[in-house]
Tab-separated table of C-alpha atoms and ligand atoms in Angstrom:
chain	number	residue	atom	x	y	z
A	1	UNK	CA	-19.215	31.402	-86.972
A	2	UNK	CA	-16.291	29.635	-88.560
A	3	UNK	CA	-17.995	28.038	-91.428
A	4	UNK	CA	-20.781	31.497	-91.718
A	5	UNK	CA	-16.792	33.228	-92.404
A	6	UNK	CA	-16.260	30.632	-94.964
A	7	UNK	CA	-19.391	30.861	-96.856
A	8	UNK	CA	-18.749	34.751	-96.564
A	9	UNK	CA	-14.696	35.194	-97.773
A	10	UNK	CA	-15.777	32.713	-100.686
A	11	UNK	CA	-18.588	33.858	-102.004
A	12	UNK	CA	-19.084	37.735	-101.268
A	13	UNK	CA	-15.725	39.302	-100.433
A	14	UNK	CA	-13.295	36.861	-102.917
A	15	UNK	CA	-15.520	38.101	-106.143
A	16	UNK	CA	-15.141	41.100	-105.399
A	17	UNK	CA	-11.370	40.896	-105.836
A	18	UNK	CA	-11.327	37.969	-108.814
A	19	UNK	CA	-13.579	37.005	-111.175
A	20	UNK	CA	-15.813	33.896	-110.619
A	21	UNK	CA	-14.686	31.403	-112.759
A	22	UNK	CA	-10.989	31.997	-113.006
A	23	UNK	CA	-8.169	29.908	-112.289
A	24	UNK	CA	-7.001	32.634	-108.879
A	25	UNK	CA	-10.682	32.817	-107.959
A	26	UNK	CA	-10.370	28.955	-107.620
A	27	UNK	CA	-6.807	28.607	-106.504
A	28	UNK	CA	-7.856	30.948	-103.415
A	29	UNK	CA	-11.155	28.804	-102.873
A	30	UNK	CA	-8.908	25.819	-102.893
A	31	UNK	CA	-6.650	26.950	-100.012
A	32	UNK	CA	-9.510	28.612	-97.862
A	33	UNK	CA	-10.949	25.058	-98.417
A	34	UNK	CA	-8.365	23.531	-96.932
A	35	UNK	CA	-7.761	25.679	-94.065
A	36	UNK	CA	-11.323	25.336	-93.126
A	37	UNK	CA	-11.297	21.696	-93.072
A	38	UNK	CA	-7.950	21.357	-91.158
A	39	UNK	CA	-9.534	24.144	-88.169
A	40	UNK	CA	-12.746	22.207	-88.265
A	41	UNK	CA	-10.927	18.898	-88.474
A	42	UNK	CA	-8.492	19.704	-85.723
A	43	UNK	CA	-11.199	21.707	-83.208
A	44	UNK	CA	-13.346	18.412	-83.664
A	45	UNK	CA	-10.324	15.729	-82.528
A	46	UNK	CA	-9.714	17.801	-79.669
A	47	UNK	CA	-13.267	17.174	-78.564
A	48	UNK	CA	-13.301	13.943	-79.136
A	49	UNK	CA	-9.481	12.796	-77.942
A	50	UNK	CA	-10.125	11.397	-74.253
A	51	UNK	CA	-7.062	12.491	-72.702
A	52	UNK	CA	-7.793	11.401	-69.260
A	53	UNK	CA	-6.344	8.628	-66.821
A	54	UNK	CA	-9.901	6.858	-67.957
A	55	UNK	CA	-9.284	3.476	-69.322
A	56	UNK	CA	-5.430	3.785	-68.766
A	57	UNK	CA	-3.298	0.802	-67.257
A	58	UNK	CA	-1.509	2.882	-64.179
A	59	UNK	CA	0.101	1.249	-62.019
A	60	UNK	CA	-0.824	0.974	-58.066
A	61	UNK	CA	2.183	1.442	-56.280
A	62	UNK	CA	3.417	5.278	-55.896
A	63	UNK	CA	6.454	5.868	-57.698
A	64	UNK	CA	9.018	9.603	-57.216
A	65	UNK	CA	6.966	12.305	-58.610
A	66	UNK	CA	3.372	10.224	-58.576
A	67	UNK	CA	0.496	11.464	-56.381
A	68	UNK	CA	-2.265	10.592	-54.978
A	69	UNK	CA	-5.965	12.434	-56.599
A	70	UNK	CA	-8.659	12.006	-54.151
A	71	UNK	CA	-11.531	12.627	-56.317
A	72	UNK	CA	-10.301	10.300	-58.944
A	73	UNK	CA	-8.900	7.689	-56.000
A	74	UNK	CA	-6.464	6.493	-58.120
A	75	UNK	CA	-2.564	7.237	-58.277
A	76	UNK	CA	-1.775	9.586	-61.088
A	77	UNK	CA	1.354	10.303	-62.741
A	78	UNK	CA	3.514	12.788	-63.432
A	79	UNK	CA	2.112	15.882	-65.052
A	80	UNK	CA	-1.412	15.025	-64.832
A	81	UNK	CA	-3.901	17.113	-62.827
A	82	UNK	CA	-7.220	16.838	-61.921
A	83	UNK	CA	-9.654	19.063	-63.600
A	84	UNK	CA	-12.651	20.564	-61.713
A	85	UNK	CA	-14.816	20.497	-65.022
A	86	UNK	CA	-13.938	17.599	-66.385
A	87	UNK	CA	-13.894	16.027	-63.613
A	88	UNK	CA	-11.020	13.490	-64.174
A	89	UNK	CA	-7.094	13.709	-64.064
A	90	UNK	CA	-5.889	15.052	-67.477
A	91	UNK	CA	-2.554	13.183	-68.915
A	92	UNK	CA	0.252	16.014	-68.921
A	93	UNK	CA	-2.929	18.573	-68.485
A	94	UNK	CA	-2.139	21.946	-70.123
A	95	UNK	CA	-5.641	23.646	-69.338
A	96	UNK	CA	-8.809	23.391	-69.540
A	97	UNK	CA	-10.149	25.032	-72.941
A	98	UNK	CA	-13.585	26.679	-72.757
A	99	UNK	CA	-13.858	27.278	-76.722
A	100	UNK	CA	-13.544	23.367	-77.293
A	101	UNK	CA	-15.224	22.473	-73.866
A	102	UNK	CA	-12.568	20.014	-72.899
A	103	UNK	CA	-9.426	19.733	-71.195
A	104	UNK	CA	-6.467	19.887	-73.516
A	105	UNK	CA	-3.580	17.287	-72.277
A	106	UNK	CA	-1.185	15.072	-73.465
A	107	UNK	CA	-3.330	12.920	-76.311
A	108	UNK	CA	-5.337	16.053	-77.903
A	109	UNK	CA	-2.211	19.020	-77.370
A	110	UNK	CA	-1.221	18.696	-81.241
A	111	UNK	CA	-4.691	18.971	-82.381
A	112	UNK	CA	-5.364	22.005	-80.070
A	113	UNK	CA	-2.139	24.049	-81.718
A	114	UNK	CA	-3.037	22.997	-85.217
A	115	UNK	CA	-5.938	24.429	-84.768
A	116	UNK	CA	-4.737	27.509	-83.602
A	117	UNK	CA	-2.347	27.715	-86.389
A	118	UNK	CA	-5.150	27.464	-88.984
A	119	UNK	CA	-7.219	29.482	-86.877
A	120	UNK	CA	-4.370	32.051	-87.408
A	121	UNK	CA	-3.673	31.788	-90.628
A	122	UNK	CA	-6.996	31.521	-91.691
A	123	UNK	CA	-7.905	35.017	-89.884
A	124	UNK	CA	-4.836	36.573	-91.662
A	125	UNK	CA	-5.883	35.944	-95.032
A	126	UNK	CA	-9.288	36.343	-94.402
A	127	UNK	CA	-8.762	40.214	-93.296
A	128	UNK	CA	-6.381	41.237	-95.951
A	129	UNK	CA	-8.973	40.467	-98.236
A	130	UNK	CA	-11.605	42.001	-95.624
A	131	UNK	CA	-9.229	45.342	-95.299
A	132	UNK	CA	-9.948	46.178	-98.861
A	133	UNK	CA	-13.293	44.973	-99.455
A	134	UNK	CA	-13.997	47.404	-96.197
A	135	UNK	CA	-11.564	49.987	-97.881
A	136	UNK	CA	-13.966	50.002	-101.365
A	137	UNK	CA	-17.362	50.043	-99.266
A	138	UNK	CA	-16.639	52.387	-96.580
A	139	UNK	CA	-17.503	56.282	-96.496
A	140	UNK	CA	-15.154	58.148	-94.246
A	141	UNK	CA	-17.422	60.187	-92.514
A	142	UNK	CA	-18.130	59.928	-88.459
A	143	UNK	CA	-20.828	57.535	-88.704
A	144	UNK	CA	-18.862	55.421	-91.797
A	145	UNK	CA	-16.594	54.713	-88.688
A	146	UNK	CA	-18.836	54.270	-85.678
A	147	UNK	CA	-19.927	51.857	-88.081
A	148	UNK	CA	-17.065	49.688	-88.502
A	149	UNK	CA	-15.734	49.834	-84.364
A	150	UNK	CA	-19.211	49.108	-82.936
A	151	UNK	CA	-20.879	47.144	-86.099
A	152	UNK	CA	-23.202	44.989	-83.102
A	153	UNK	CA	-25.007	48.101	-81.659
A	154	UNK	CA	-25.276	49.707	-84.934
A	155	UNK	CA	-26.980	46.409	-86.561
A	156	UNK	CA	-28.674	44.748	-83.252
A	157	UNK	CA	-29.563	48.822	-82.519
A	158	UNK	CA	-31.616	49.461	-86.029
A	159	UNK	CA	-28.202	52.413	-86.319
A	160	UNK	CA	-28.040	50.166	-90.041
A	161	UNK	CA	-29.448	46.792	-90.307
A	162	UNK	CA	-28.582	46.868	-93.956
A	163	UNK	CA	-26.719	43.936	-95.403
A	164	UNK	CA	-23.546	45.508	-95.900
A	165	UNK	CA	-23.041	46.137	-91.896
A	166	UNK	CA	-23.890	42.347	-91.625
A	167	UNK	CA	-21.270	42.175	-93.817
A	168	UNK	CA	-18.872	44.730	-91.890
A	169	UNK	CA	-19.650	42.705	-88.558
A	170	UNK	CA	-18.298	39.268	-90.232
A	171	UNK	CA	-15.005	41.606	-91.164
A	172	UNK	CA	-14.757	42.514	-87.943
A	173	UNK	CA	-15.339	39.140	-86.340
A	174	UNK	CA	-12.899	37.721	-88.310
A	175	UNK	CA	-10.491	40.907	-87.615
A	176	UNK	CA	-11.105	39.873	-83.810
A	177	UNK	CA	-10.869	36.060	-84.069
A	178	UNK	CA	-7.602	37.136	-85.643
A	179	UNK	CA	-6.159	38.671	-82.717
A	180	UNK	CA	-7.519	36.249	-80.263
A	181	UNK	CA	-5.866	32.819	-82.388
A	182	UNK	CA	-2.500	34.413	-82.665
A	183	UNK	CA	-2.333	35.873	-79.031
A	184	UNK	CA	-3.070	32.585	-77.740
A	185	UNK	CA	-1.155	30.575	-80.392
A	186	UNK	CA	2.189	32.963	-79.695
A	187	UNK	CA	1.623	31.893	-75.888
A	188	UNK	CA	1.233	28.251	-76.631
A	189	UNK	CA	3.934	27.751	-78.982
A	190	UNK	CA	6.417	29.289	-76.530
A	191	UNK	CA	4.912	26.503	-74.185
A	192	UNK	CA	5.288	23.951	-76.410
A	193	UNK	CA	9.358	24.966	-77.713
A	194	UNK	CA	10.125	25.144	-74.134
A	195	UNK	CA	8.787	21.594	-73.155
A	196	UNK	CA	6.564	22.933	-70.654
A	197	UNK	CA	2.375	22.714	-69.790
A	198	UNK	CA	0.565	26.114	-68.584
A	199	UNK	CA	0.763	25.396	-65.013
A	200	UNK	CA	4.442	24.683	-65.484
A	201	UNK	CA	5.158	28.058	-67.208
A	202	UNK	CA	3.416	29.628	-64.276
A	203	UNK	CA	4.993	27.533	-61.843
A	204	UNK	CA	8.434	28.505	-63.178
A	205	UNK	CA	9.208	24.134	-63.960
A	206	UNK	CA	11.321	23.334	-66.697
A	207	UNK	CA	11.504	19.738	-65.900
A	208	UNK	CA	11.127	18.245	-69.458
A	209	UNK	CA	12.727	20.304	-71.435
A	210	UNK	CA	14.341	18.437	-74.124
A	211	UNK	CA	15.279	20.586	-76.732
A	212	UNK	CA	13.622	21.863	-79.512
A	213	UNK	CA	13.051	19.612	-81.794
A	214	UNK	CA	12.478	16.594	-78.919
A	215	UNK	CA	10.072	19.432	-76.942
A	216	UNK	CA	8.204	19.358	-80.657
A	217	UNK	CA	8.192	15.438	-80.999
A	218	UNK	CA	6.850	15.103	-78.107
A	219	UNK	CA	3.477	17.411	-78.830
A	220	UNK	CA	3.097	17.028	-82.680
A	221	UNK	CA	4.453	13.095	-82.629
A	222	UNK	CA	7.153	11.511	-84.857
A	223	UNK	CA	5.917	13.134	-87.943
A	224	UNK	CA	5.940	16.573	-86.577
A	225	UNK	CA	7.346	18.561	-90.038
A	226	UNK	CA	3.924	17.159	-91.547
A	227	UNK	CA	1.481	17.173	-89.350
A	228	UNK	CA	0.381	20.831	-90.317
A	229	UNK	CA	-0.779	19.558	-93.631
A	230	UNK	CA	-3.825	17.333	-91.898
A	231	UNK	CA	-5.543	16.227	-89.044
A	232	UNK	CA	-5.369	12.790	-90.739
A	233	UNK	CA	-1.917	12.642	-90.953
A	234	UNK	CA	-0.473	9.530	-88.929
A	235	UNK	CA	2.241	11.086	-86.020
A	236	UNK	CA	2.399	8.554	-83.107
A	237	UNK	CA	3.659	10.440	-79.756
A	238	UNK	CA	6.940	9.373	-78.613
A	239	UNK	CA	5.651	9.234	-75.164
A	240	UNK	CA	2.290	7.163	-73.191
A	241	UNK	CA	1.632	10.370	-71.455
A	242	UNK	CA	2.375	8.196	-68.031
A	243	UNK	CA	5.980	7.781	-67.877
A	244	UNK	CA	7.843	10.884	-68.149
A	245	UNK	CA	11.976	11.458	-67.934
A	246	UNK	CA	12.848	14.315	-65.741
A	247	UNK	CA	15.280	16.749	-66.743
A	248	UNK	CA	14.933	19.241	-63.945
A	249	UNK	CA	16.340	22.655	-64.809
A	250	UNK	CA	14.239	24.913	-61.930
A	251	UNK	CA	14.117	28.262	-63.108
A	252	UNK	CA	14.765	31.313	-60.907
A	253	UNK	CA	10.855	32.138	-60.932
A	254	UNK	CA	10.095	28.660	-58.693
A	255	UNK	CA	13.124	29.363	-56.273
B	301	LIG	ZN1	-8.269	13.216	-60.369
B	302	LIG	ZN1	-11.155	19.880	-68.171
């Protein structure tokens, strides 16, 4: 649906605000440009970033906070857990991410919230545009909003199959995908600032916290103040993922 968005914002809902042609039509082309390519470039890294304990050189000896994964019958380390889909022990494993259909862990986590953040931003932009092209196109009347809050039944139903509910199910989609990438990217980020994984949230752990800007480093990589601007951009994580420094602050929630 992502790129279907695309060709819609650019070439139905944008001329409708700015003429085709001029320098803002092109300017706003420009940046949607970019944002798709950095969600599509970021959503396809995180696919392909193996993240597991495959190929990595662990040791064999048990060291203080190692265990032991049965299924993998290996030793894992610190902040890695096995994942029932994936079937492998994820490095520093924050959860397993149906959209992408891969774990998200310690190799792929900057990827995953840079996608999210253009996800976001994307959506934003995309329905303030969508708010008044709905605004100009919309009758208010009953069915002018039964319309617009159920715009599947009223298209898949034959209620209007006319282009312009296709067109008011894409604004809504995007309304939708909207609340969905901030929601989660809100809950991630506070992950992320607070040096913690999912499970350690939940678990109350604040083991690794390191501070803000450290807690960023150690996601988003060396170059983390730039690593918004691409997916190409070169940040090489301060950590291997194996060996991790414990700074154990328990919080109440684990006592
Ligand atoms: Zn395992
Ligand atoms: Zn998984």
């Amino acid at each position: 649906m992502i790129q279907v968005i695309y060709w819609f914002e650019l070439f139905l809902v944008l001329p409708e605000h700015y003429a085709e042609g001029g320098m803002p039509y092109y300017i706003h082309c420009a940046i949607g440009t970019w944002l798709l390519f950095n969600v599509v470039g970021n959503y396809v890294i995180v696919f392909f970033l193996d993240t597991s304990i495959r190929g990595r050189f662990l040791s064999s000896e048990m060291k203080p906070n190692w265990r032991f994964c049965d299924v993998c019958e290996a030793v894992a380390p610190p902040r890695s857990w096995h994942c029932p889909v994936c079937d492998m022990c994820i490095l520093k494993r924050d959860h397993h991410c149906n959209f992408t259909a891969c774990c998200i862990g310690h190799e792929n986590h900057r990827y995953f919230m840079m996608f999210l953040l253009h996800l976001s931003i994307s959506t934003v932009y995309a329905s303030y545009f969508n708010a008044i092209f709905l605004w100009r196109c919309t009758s208010f009347s009953v069915m002018g909003v039964l319309k617009l809050v159920f715009p599947v039944a009223l298209f898949m139903f034959g209620g209007d199959t006319s282009q312009l509910q296709l067109y008011r199910l894409f604004c809504v989609i995007a309304f939708i995908g909207m609340i969905a990438a901030i929601s989660l990217g809100c809950y991630h980020a506070v992950n992320v600032l607070n040096g913690q994984v999912m499970h350690e949230r939940v678990k109350g752990f604040i083991d690794y916290d390191l501070g803000r800007k450290e807690n960023l480093r150690q996601v988003f990589g060396e170059r983390w103040y730039i690593t918004w601007i691409s997916p190409f951009v070169k940040s090489p994580l301060p950590s291997d993922g194996i060996e991790w420094v414990s700074v154990k602050k328990t919080s109440a929630k684990s006592k």
